[in-house]
mmCIF file of C-alpha atoms in Angstrom:
data_model
loop_
_atom_site.group_PDB
_atom_site.id
_atom_site.type_symbol
_atom_site.label_atom_id
_atom_site.label_comp_id
_atom_site.label_asym_id
_atom_site.label_seq_id
_atom_site.Cartn_x
_atom_site.Cartn_y
_atom_site.Cartn_z
ATOM 1 C CA ASN A 89 -18.667 -43.192 10.151
ATOM 2 C CA ILE A 90 -17.108 -39.926 11.202
ATOM 3 C CA ASP A 91 -17.970 -37.922 14.303
ATOM 4 C CA ILE A 92 -18.454 -34.543 12.657
ATOM 5 C CA ARG A 93 -18.452 -32.836 16.064
ATOM 6 C CA ASN A 94 -14.683 -33.373 15.985
ATOM 7 C CA TYR A 95 -14.591 -31.129 12.895
ATOM 8 C CA ILE A 96 -16.604 -28.233 14.315
ATOM 9 C CA ALA A 97 -14.719 -25.538 16.195
ATOM 10 C CA ASN A 98 -16.399 -23.653 19.043
ATOM 11 C CA TYR A 99 -15.797 -19.969 19.658
ATOM 12 C CA PRO A 100 -17.417 -18.667 22.846
ATOM 13 C CA ASP A 101 -18.806 -15.129 22.883
ATOM 14 C CA PHE A 102 -18.547 -14.653 19.116
ATOM 15 C CA PRO A 103 -19.840 -12.513 17.473
ATOM 16 C CA LYS A 104 -21.246 -11.228 20.770
ATOM 17 C CA PRO A 105 -21.309 -12.300 24.424
ATOM 18 C CA GLY A 106 -23.439 -15.348 25.158
ATOM 19 C CA ILE A 107 -23.174 -16.880 21.691
ATOM 20 C CA GLN A 108 -21.251 -20.125 21.206
ATOM 21 C CA PHE A 109 -20.222 -19.875 17.532
ATOM 22 C CA LYS A 110 -20.013 -23.193 15.673
ATOM 23 C CA ASP A 111 -17.350 -22.931 12.947
ATOM 24 C CA ILE A 112 -17.482 -25.326 9.982
ATOM 25 C CA SER A 113 -13.993 -24.384 8.734
ATOM 26 C CA PRO A 114 -12.379 -27.611 10.034
ATOM 27 C CA ILE A 115 -14.878 -29.632 7.947
ATOM 28 C CA LEU A 116 -13.642 -27.791 4.872
ATOM 29 C CA THR A 117 -10.009 -28.620 5.612
ATOM 30 C CA SER A 118 -10.746 -32.358 5.693
ATOM 31 C CA PRO A 119 -11.778 -33.897 2.355
ATOM 32 C CA GLU A 120 -13.000 -36.977 4.232
ATOM 33 C CA ALA A 121 -15.192 -34.964 6.639
ATOM 34 C CA PHE A 122 -16.483 -32.728 3.842
ATOM 35 C CA LEU A 123 -17.536 -35.678 1.675
ATOM 36 C CA TYR A 124 -19.110 -37.400 4.671
ATOM 37 C CA VAL A 125 -21.227 -34.295 5.392
ATOM 38 C CA CYS A 126 -22.236 -33.951 1.730
ATOM 39 C CA HIS A 127 -23.257 -37.609 1.488
ATOM 40 C CA GLU A 128 -25.286 -37.366 4.713
ATOM 41 C CA MET A 129 -27.050 -34.245 3.449
ATOM 42 C CA ALA A 130 -27.610 -35.817 0.025
ATOM 43 C CA GLU A 131 -29.392 -38.758 1.683
ATOM 44 C CA SER A 132 -31.837 -36.346 3.304
ATOM 45 C CA CYS A 133 -32.403 -34.637 -0.076
ATOM 46 C CA ARG A 134 -33.225 -37.804 -2.068
ATOM 47 C CA GLY A 135 -36.352 -37.287 -4.147
ATOM 48 C CA ALA A 136 -35.680 -33.606 -4.817
ATOM 49 C CA ASP A 137 -35.697 -32.257 -8.364
ATOM 50 C CA LYS A 138 -33.396 -29.378 -7.398
ATOM 51 C CA ILE A 139 -31.257 -28.139 -4.532
ATOM 52 C CA VAL A 140 -31.730 -24.526 -3.464
ATOM 53 C CA ALA A 141 -28.731 -23.233 -1.510
ATOM 54 C CA LEU A 142 -28.592 -20.208 0.738
ATOM 55 C CA ASP A 143 -25.987 -17.507 0.269
ATOM 56 C CA ALA A 144 -23.211 -17.972 1.218
ATOM 57 C CA ARG A 145 -22.236 -21.048 3.206
ATOM 58 C CA GLY A 146 -24.965 -23.193 1.680
ATOM 59 C CA PHE A 147 -23.073 -22.663 -1.591
ATOM 60 C CA ILE A 148 -20.149 -24.631 -0.172
ATOM 61 C CA PHE A 149 -22.144 -27.849 0.156
ATOM 62 C CA ALA A 150 -24.812 -27.570 -2.568
ATOM 63 C CA PRO A 151 -22.692 -28.305 -5.661
ATOM 64 C CA THR A 152 -21.356 -31.559 -4.199
ATOM 65 C CA ILE A 153 -24.773 -32.622 -2.898
ATOM 66 C CA ALA A 154 -26.335 -31.872 -6.294
ATOM 67 C CA GLN A 155 -23.586 -33.810 -8.040
ATOM 68 C CA ILE A 156 -24.083 -36.830 -5.752
ATOM 69 C CA LEU A 157 -27.797 -36.779 -6.574
ATOM 70 C CA GLY A 158 -27.364 -35.917 -10.260
ATOM 71 C CA ILE A 159 -29.649 -32.873 -10.040
ATOM 72 C CA PRO A 160 -29.165 -29.126 -10.548
ATOM 73 C CA TRP A 161 -28.739 -26.569 -7.806
ATOM 74 C CA VAL A 162 -29.983 -22.991 -7.651
ATOM 75 C CA MET A 163 -28.556 -19.990 -5.807
ATOM 76 C CA LEU A 164 -30.739 -18.111 -3.358
ATOM 77 C CA ARG A 165 -28.870 -14.865 -2.720
ATOM 78 C CA LYS A 166 -28.890 -11.713 -0.669
ATOM 79 C CA ALA A 167 -30.663 -8.792 -2.347
ATOM 80 C CA GLY A 168 -28.877 -7.168 -5.272
ATOM 81 C CA LYS A 169 -26.559 -10.093 -6.063
ATOM 82 C CA LEU A 170 -28.484 -11.829 -8.880
ATOM 83 C CA PRO A 171 -28.867 -10.480 -12.423
ATOM 84 C CA GLY A 172 -32.152 -10.365 -14.297
ATOM 85 C CA LYS A 173 -35.646 -10.473 -12.914
ATOM 86 C CA THR A 174 -35.906 -11.923 -9.409
ATOM 87 C CA SER A 175 -38.492 -12.862 -6.810
ATOM 88 C CA LYS A 176 -37.774 -11.224 -3.453
ATOM 89 C CA TYR A 177 -38.703 -12.048 0.103
ATOM 90 C CA SER A 178 -37.996 -9.774 3.086
ATOM 91 C CA TYR A 179 -37.908 -11.023 6.659
ATOM 92 C CA ASP A 180 -36.902 -9.960 10.149
ATOM 93 C CA LEU A 181 -33.737 -11.068 11.895
ATOM 94 C CA GLU A 182 -32.933 -10.831 15.576
ATOM 95 C CA TYR A 183 -30.736 -7.801 14.751
ATOM 96 C CA GLY A 184 -32.614 -6.181 11.840
ATOM 97 C CA SER A 185 -34.075 -7.298 8.542
ATOM 98 C CA ALA A 186 -32.891 -8.870 5.304
ATOM 99 C CA THR A 187 -34.083 -9.613 1.794
ATOM 100 C CA ILE A 188 -33.258 -12.689 -0.260
ATOM 101 C CA GLU A 189 -33.777 -13.252 -3.971
ATOM 102 C CA LEU A 190 -34.236 -16.079 -6.439
ATOM 103 C CA GLN A 191 -34.043 -15.646 -10.201
ATOM 104 C CA GLU A 192 -37.447 -15.825 -11.855
ATOM 105 C CA GLY A 193 -37.872 -19.112 -13.665
ATOM 106 C CA ALA A 194 -35.168 -20.862 -11.621
ATOM 107 C CA LEU A 195 -37.871 -23.160 -10.255
ATOM 108 C CA LYS A 196 -40.908 -24.591 -11.991
ATOM 109 C CA ALA A 197 -44.341 -25.153 -10.507
ATOM 110 C CA GLY A 198 -44.555 -28.545 -8.868
ATOM 111 C CA GLU A 199 -40.812 -29.170 -8.652
ATOM 112 C CA LYS A 200 -39.666 -30.729 -5.399
ATOM 113 C CA VAL A 201 -36.882 -28.720 -3.782
ATOM 114 C CA SER A 202 -34.440 -29.360 -0.949
ATOM 115 C CA ILE A 203 -33.125 -26.251 0.784
ATOM 116 C CA VAL A 204 -29.487 -26.494 1.918
ATOM 117 C CA ASP A 205 -27.566 -24.337 4.396
ATOM 118 C CA ASP A 206 -24.841 -24.731 6.983
ATOM 119 C CA LEU A 207 -26.707 -23.782 10.164
ATOM 120 C CA LEU A 208 -30.224 -23.770 11.615
ATOM 121 C CA ALA A 209 -30.647 -21.483 14.629
ATOM 122 C CA THR A 210 -33.798 -19.321 14.888
ATOM 123 C CA GLY A 211 -34.962 -20.539 11.484
ATOM 124 C CA GLY A 212 -35.691 -17.077 10.109
ATOM 125 C CA THR A 213 -33.519 -17.354 7.017
ATOM 126 C CA ALA A 214 -34.575 -20.943 6.300
ATOM 127 C CA LEU A 215 -38.252 -20.031 6.584
ATOM 128 C CA ALA A 216 -37.708 -17.065 4.252
ATOM 129 C CA ALA A 217 -36.134 -19.481 1.756
ATOM 130 C CA VAL A 218 -39.175 -21.763 2.066
ATOM 131 C CA LYS A 219 -41.517 -18.852 1.375
ATOM 132 C CA LEU A 220 -39.498 -17.730 -1.654
ATOM 133 C CA VAL A 221 -39.430 -21.259 -3.100
ATOM 134 C CA GLU A 222 -43.196 -21.538 -2.615
ATOM 135 C CA MET A 223 -43.707 -18.139 -4.281
ATOM 136 C CA GLN A 224 -42.281 -19.693 -7.460
ATOM 137 C CA GLY A 225 -44.739 -22.592 -7.216
ATOM 138 C CA ALA A 226 -42.234 -25.240 -6.169
ATOM 139 C CA GLU A 227 -42.755 -27.643 -3.273
ATOM 140 C CA VAL A 228 -40.296 -27.802 -0.373
ATOM 141 C CA LEU A 229 -39.398 -31.447 0.124
ATOM 142 C CA ASN A 230 -37.078 -30.738 3.055
ATOM 143 C CA CYS A 231 -34.445 -28.462 4.569
ATOM 144 C CA SER A 232 -31.006 -29.938 5.204
ATOM 145 C CA PHE A 233 -28.340 -28.395 7.427
ATOM 146 C CA VAL A 234 -24.856 -29.281 8.555
ATOM 147 C CA ILE A 235 -25.625 -28.068 12.095
ATOM 148 C CA ALA A 236 -28.888 -27.537 13.995
ATOM 149 C CA LEU A 237 -28.793 -25.574 17.221
ATOM 150 C CA ASP A 238 -31.640 -27.250 19.063
ATOM 151 C CA GLU A 239 -31.566 -25.484 22.402
ATOM 152 C CA VAL A 240 -35.041 -25.128 23.902
ATOM 153 C CA PHE A 241 -35.077 -21.337 23.597
ATOM 154 C CA LEU A 242 -34.252 -21.505 19.854
ATOM 155 C CA LYS A 243 -36.924 -24.134 19.234
ATOM 156 C CA GLY A 244 -39.365 -21.703 20.872
ATOM 157 C CA PHE A 245 -39.042 -19.153 18.063
ATOM 158 C CA ALA A 246 -42.172 -18.931 15.888
ATOM 159 C CA THR A 247 -39.974 -19.380 12.807
ATOM 160 C CA ARG A 248 -38.601 -22.678 14.130
ATOM 161 C CA LYS A 249 -42.084 -23.887 14.993
ATOM 162 C CA GLU A 250 -43.331 -23.086 11.485
ATOM 163 C CA LEU A 251 -40.325 -24.876 9.940
ATOM 164 C CA GLU A 252 -41.261 -28.122 11.716
ATOM 165 C CA LYS A 253 -43.703 -28.984 8.914
ATOM 166 C CA TYR A 254 -40.886 -28.912 6.325
ATOM 167 C CA ASN A 255 -38.929 -32.013 7.357
ATOM 168 C CA CYS A 256 -35.743 -30.350 8.613
ATOM 169 C CA SER A 257 -32.661 -32.435 9.313
ATOM 170 C CA ALA A 258 -29.041 -31.847 10.258
ATOM 171 C CA VAL A 259 -25.865 -33.870 10.256
ATOM 172 C CA VAL A 260 -25.135 -32.636 13.807
ATOM 173 C CA SER A 261 -27.509 -31.311 16.450
ATOM 174 C CA TYR A 262 -26.557 -29.346 19.570
ATOM 175 C CA GLU A 263 -29.019 -29.100 22.453
#
């Protein structure tokens, strides 16, 4: 067992005052910590047919998780980054809006999918990923994160409340 909190750096007031930024870089510099995180996330993804990873930090963990489970992984990217025909989903952020895309045919109807990313905060991006996966007819088995920021005010966001029905888990939680 590894205490992953020892591998997460804190940067107060980044990127703006009042935010305590949780940096996963130290996890990436420790092969032992990285593999521990990937194995923990893989356990929460057991039963999935595919991993869907969010651009960009979800891409760091998804290939190893998929390899542990022996299943494929699919990229969910920011708009304009995927070739061919894509499904798109636009959503609001606390500082604007964004659009994410998934290649058409990347998921099949009825497939069970685990969504992987590094951080859960307001849940806006994760919920957008859920909606995009469901648009392709796949079923969201769960959402797995390295870190969940579980402060009361973040859990109060409508996006976080809606995500509760999707079996979200994290290796580390901060309240």
